[in-house]
Short mmCIF file of C-alpha atoms in Angstrom, two decimals:
data_model
loop_
_atom_site.label_atom_id
_atom_site.label_comp_id
_atom_site.label_asym_id
_atom_site.label_seq_id
_atom_site.Cartn_x
_atom_site.Cartn_y
_atom_site.Cartn_z
CA MET X 10 20.89 19.79 -81.95
CA ASP X 11 19.75 18.50 -85.35
CA TRP X 12 16.97 16.09 -86.34
CA LYS X 13 19.25 13.05 -86.06
CA GLU X 14 20.21 13.89 -82.48
CA TYR X 15 16.55 14.65 -81.75
CA GLU X 16 15.65 11.11 -82.85
CA LYS X 17 18.41 9.65 -80.68
CA ILE X 18 17.21 11.60 -77.66
CA THR X 19 13.61 10.52 -78.27
CA ARG X 20 14.72 6.91 -78.46
CA TYR X 21 16.73 7.27 -75.24
CA VAL X 22 13.84 8.89 -73.36
CA TYR X 23 11.34 6.19 -74.37
CA GLU X 24 13.86 3.45 -73.66
CA THR X 25 14.56 4.89 -70.19
CA LEU X 26 10.90 5.43 -69.32
CA GLY X 27 10.00 2.00 -70.65
CA ASN X 28 12.57 0.07 -68.61
CA ALA X 29 10.32 -0.16 -65.55
CA ALA X 30 7.27 -1.11 -67.64
CA GLY X 31 9.00 -3.72 -69.76
CA THR X 32 8.85 -1.64 -72.94
CA LYS X 33 11.72 -2.24 -75.36
CA ILE X 34 13.09 -0.48 -78.44
CA VAL X 35 12.53 -2.72 -81.46
CA GLY X 36 13.94 -0.43 -84.14
CA TYR X 37 15.26 3.07 -84.68
CA GLY X 38 16.40 5.36 -87.49
CA SER X 39 16.55 4.93 -91.24
CA THR X 40 16.95 1.15 -91.05
CA CYS X 41 13.76 0.69 -89.04
CA LYS X 42 11.08 -0.29 -91.56
CA VAL X 43 7.85 -2.27 -91.30
CA LYS X 44 5.84 -3.84 -94.13
CA GLY X 45 2.19 -2.89 -94.31
CA LYS X 46 -0.81 -4.86 -95.54
CA SER X 47 -0.45 -2.88 -98.74
CA GLY X 48 2.96 -4.42 -99.36
CA VAL X 49 4.58 -1.01 -98.86
CA PHE X 50 7.44 -0.59 -96.38
CA HIS X 51 7.14 2.28 -93.94
CA GLN X 52 10.10 3.89 -92.20
CA ILE X 53 9.57 4.35 -88.44
CA ASP X 54 11.74 6.79 -86.46
CA VAL X 55 11.42 4.84 -83.19
CA LEU X 56 9.53 1.55 -82.80
CA THR X 57 8.81 0.18 -79.32
CA SER X 58 7.21 -3.03 -78.11
CA HIS X 59 5.65 -4.18 -74.85
CA SER X 60 3.69 -7.23 -73.75
CA ASP X 61 0.78 -7.80 -71.37
CA GLY X 62 1.83 -11.42 -70.96
CA VAL X 63 -0.44 -12.64 -73.73
CA HIS X 64 -0.08 -10.21 -76.63
CA ASP X 65 2.71 -7.99 -77.91
CA TYR X 66 1.90 -4.36 -78.70
CA GLN X 67 3.98 -2.03 -80.84
CA THR X 68 4.14 1.76 -80.85
CA ALA X 69 5.40 3.82 -83.79
CA ILE X 70 6.98 7.15 -82.78
CA GLU X 71 7.35 9.88 -85.38
CA CYS X 72 9.92 12.61 -84.53
CA LYS X 73 9.51 16.10 -85.94
CA TYR X 74 12.33 18.52 -85.22
CA TRP X 75 10.63 21.29 -87.14
CA GLY X 76 10.57 25.02 -86.58
CA GLU X 77 6.78 25.11 -86.73
CA LYS X 78 3.82 23.39 -85.14
CA ILE X 79 2.75 20.01 -86.49
CA ASN X 80 -0.59 20.05 -88.33
CA LYS X 81 -3.21 17.39 -89.06
CA GLU X 82 -1.48 16.20 -92.27
CA ILE X 83 1.41 14.71 -90.28
CA VAL X 84 -1.00 13.15 -87.77
CA MET X 85 -3.01 11.66 -90.65
CA LYS X 86 0.17 10.19 -92.16
CA VAL X 87 1.05 8.48 -88.86
CA ALA X 88 -2.53 7.18 -88.50
CA GLU X 89 -2.35 5.64 -91.98
CA ILE X 90 1.02 4.03 -91.32
CA ILE X 91 -0.04 2.32 -88.10
CA GLU X 92 -3.31 1.16 -89.68
CA ASP X 93 -1.52 -0.33 -92.71
CA SER X 94 1.22 -1.86 -90.54
CA ARG X 95 -1.12 -3.26 -87.84
CA ILE X 96 0.83 -1.30 -85.24
CA SER X 97 -1.13 -0.80 -82.02
CA LYS X 98 -0.31 2.83 -81.27
CA GLY X 99 1.13 5.92 -82.90
CA VAL X 100 2.88 8.89 -81.26
CA VAL X 101 4.11 12.15 -82.77
CA VAL X 102 6.93 13.93 -80.94
CA SER X 103 7.36 17.60 -81.84
CA LYS X 104 9.74 20.35 -80.81
CA MET X 105 7.26 23.18 -81.47
CA GLY X 106 3.96 21.62 -80.46
CA PHE X 107 0.83 21.10 -82.54
CA THR X 108 -1.88 23.07 -84.32
CA GLU X 109 -5.48 22.90 -83.14
CA ASP X 110 -6.57 20.74 -86.08
CA GLY X 111 -3.60 18.41 -85.46
CA ILE X 112 -4.64 18.00 -81.81
CA SER X 113 -8.30 17.41 -82.73
CA TYR X 114 -7.47 14.77 -85.36
CA ALA X 115 -5.00 13.04 -83.05
CA LYS X 116 -7.72 12.72 -80.38
CA TYR X 117 -10.10 11.24 -82.97
CA LYS X 118 -7.51 8.69 -84.18
CA ASN X 119 -6.07 8.00 -80.71
CA ILE X 120 -2.62 9.21 -81.75
CA GLY X 121 -0.41 10.35 -78.87
CA LEU X 122 1.07 13.82 -79.04
CA VAL X 123 4.26 14.72 -77.16
CA GLU X 124 6.11 18.04 -77.02
CA LEU X 125 9.84 17.54 -76.43
CA ARG X 126 11.99 20.67 -76.53
CA GLU X 127 14.92 22.45 -74.96
CA ILE X 128 14.06 24.31 -71.78
CA GLU X 129 13.59 28.08 -72.02
CA LYS X 130 13.83 30.93 -69.52
CA GLY X 131 10.03 31.21 -69.32
CA ASP X 132 9.77 27.62 -68.07
CA TRP X 133 10.84 28.58 -64.54
CA GLN X 134 10.06 31.55 -62.34
CA ASP X 135 12.71 31.50 -59.63
CA GLN X 136 16.02 33.36 -59.49
CA LEU X 137 18.17 30.43 -60.55
CA GLU X 138 20.21 30.83 -63.70
CA LYS X 139 18.89 27.40 -64.69
CA PRO X 140 16.80 24.78 -62.89
CA PHE X 141 18.63 21.64 -61.86
CA PHE X 142 18.30 18.13 -60.50
CA GLN X 143 19.97 17.07 -57.28
CA VAL X 144 21.94 14.05 -58.43
CA ALA X 145 23.52 13.29 -55.06
CA LEU X 146 24.40 14.78 -51.69
CA ALA X 147 27.94 13.89 -50.68
CA SER X 148 29.02 14.20 -47.03
CA PHE X 149 32.66 14.48 -46.03
CA SER X 150 34.12 14.32 -42.54
CA THR X 151 37.77 15.26 -42.17
CA PHE X 152 39.84 14.81 -39.01
CA ILE X 153 42.53 17.49 -38.74
CA GLU X 154 45.51 17.54 -36.38
CA ARG X 155 47.24 20.91 -36.30
CA ARG X 156 50.78 20.84 -34.87
CA ARG X 157 52.10 24.29 -34.06
CA PRO X 158 55.61 24.80 -32.59
CA GLU X 159 55.89 28.01 -30.56
CA ILE X 160 58.89 30.03 -29.38
CA LEU X 161 58.14 31.10 -25.79
CA ASN X 162 61.28 32.99 -24.84
CA VAL X 163 64.75 34.02 -25.99
CA LYS X 164 67.45 34.73 -23.40
CA ILE X 165 70.77 36.17 -24.50
CA ASP X 166 73.90 34.95 -22.67
CA SER X 167 76.31 37.91 -22.70
CA ALA X 168 78.84 39.59 -20.43
CA LYS X 169 76.48 42.50 -19.91
CA ASP X 170 72.79 42.41 -19.17
CA TYR X 171 71.13 42.31 -22.58
CA HIS X 172 67.45 41.81 -23.35
CA LEU X 173 65.73 41.50 -26.67
CA SER X 174 62.53 43.41 -27.22
CA GLU X 175 59.37 41.29 -27.26
CA LYS X 176 58.55 42.81 -30.64
CA ILE X 177 61.81 41.92 -32.34
CA ASN X 178 61.94 40.88 -35.93
CA PRO X 179 64.14 37.75 -35.92
CA ILE X 180 65.21 38.45 -39.49
CA GLN X 181 66.81 41.74 -38.35
CA ILE X 182 68.81 40.04 -35.57
CA ALA X 183 71.87 38.03 -36.60
CA VAL X 184 74.78 36.20 -35.01
CA ARG X 185 78.22 36.87 -36.48
CA HIS X 186 80.48 33.91 -35.78
CA ASN X 187 84.26 34.17 -35.34
CA SER X 188 84.52 32.81 -38.90
CA GLY X 189 82.73 35.92 -40.16
CA GLU X 190 79.57 34.06 -41.14
CA GLU X 191 76.30 35.76 -40.18
CA VAL X 192 73.22 33.68 -39.32
CA SER X 193 69.89 35.36 -38.66
CA LEU X 194 67.97 34.61 -35.48
CA TYR X 195 65.10 33.56 -37.74
CA GLN X 196 67.14 30.59 -39.01
CA TYR X 197 67.76 29.43 -35.44
CA PHE X 198 64.04 29.83 -34.68
CA GLU X 199 63.07 27.66 -37.65
CA ALA X 200 65.61 24.95 -36.75
CA PHE X 201 64.35 24.93 -33.16
CA LYS X 202 60.72 24.65 -34.31
CA LYS X 203 61.60 21.49 -36.23
CA ILE X 204 63.14 20.03 -33.09
CA LEU X 205 59.94 20.74 -31.11
CA HIS X 206 58.01 18.30 -33.30
CA ASP X 207 60.01 15.46 -31.71
CA TYR X 208 58.68 16.26 -28.21
CA GLU X 209 55.38 15.62 -26.49
CA PRO X 210 52.76 18.37 -26.90
CA GLU X 211 52.84 21.11 -24.26
CA LYS X 212 56.25 19.98 -22.93
CA ILE X 213 58.53 22.99 -22.34
CA VAL X 214 61.77 22.45 -24.26
CA LYS X 215 64.97 24.34 -23.59
CA LYS X 216 67.95 24.53 -25.95
CA TYR X 217 71.20 26.41 -25.46
CA TYR X 218 73.16 27.58 -28.50
CA GLU X 219 76.79 28.14 -27.42
CA PHE X 220 79.26 30.28 -29.40
CA GLN X 221 82.87 31.45 -29.17
CA ASP X 222 83.72 35.05 -29.91
CA ALA X 223 80.32 35.68 -31.44
CA ILE X 224 78.64 39.06 -31.96
CA LEU X 225 74.89 39.68 -31.82
CA ILE X 226 73.92 42.24 -34.45
CA ASN X 227 70.71 44.25 -34.37
CA ARG X 228 70.36 45.49 -37.94
CA ALA X 229 67.49 47.79 -36.97
CA THR X 230 69.63 49.77 -34.48
CA ASN X 231 73.13 48.86 -35.77
CA GLU X 232 73.91 47.70 -32.22
CA GLU X 233 76.57 44.98 -31.79
CA THR X 234 76.88 42.95 -28.59
CA PRO X 235 79.42 40.20 -27.78
CA ILE X 236 77.59 37.01 -26.69
CA ARG X 237 78.45 33.56 -25.41
CA GLY X 238 75.20 32.10 -26.75
CA PHE X 239 71.46 32.23 -26.26
CA ILE X 240 68.70 30.04 -24.84
CA LEU X 241 65.46 29.22 -26.64
CA LEU X 242 62.36 28.02 -24.81
CA GLY X 243 59.48 26.53 -26.73
CA LYS X 244 56.71 23.98 -26.87
CA LEU X 245 54.60 22.08 -29.37
CA THR X 246 50.84 22.79 -29.36
CA VAL X 247 48.54 20.22 -30.97
CA ASP X 248 44.90 20.96 -31.81
CA ASN X 249 42.47 18.32 -33.03
CA PHE X 250 39.15 19.10 -34.70
CA ASN X 251 36.74 17.73 -37.27
CA VAL X 252 35.53 19.47 -40.40
CA ASN X 253 32.18 18.27 -41.78
CA ARG X 254 31.10 19.35 -45.22
CA GLU X 255 28.26 18.54 -47.59
CA ILE X 256 28.51 18.95 -51.35
CA GLU X 257 25.40 18.94 -53.49
CA ILE X 258 26.01 17.37 -56.90
CA VAL X 259 23.56 18.75 -59.44
CA ASP X 260 22.78 18.43 -63.12
CA GLU X 261 21.12 21.14 -65.19
CA VAL X 262 17.72 20.58 -66.74
CA TRP X 263 18.11 20.43 -70.53
CA LEU X 264 14.81 19.29 -72.05
CA THR X 265 11.18 19.39 -71.04
CA MET X 266 8.75 16.75 -72.24
CA GLU X 267 4.95 16.85 -72.01
CA SER X 268 2.37 14.32 -73.16
CA LEU X 269 -0.68 16.33 -74.23
CA PHE X 270 -3.40 13.73 -73.68
CA GLU X 271 -1.94 11.66 -70.84
CA GLY X 272 -0.97 14.66 -68.73
CA ASN X 273 2.55 13.36 -68.03
CA SER X 274 5.51 15.70 -67.95
CA PHE X 275 9.21 14.99 -67.56
CA SER X 276 12.49 16.88 -67.35
CA VAL X 277 15.64 15.57 -68.99
CA SER X 278 19.18 16.52 -67.99
CA LYS X 279 22.32 16.61 -70.10
CA TRP X 280 23.59 13.60 -68.13
CA GLY X 281 20.41 11.74 -69.04
#
């Protein structure tokens, strides 16, 4: 941050706080100048105005983005400007605070003093990496339907009594057709699972795969068995459930602002 950005932030803060009270920004920056009784023009960092319904009142805000505390000389300068310009109120905004003589003179001249600075680690005591605002709490409810096709049984149709182990790996079992092509049992399983999606949930579906002169190969044992086909039994299982989730949207605290005489304090986030 530099002094120009500091002025912009000060203007934004006073504009935001003043919205509810009817306070408006009249001028800001190097082009904001008022002519005093002396005939001299005074540059005002931020000039605000508000009305009580009968009279309009202006406040001149002096921004000091200095690396040291503001002393009485600056406060005296602001007091002279508002007196010469017939401005109702003066405020000095400082990043580093104020000296004792500056505070005493400001009280005497009714000049407002405000400390506006970036937040530091010593400003909070908890274990958070940084304090934050809760911007919003978003609630989401998601309906989920899980469709799961299951293979219940495999029965081999062969000349001799042949049973597959319940712990078979379908990738290691293949069917060699009379053309010489080999198709793993896993591929048949996957094709059958797709078919199950077309049936009602929990309905037992039976499909017979018929072959001519086919050989069942167990690659784990190197066993080869002539087969006429095999039967697959399966069903589609459907589970429905809701997932509810809350997401807290937060914004980190960036600046802290304290009005010395009025006792008001504010926190400002990067999102404003």
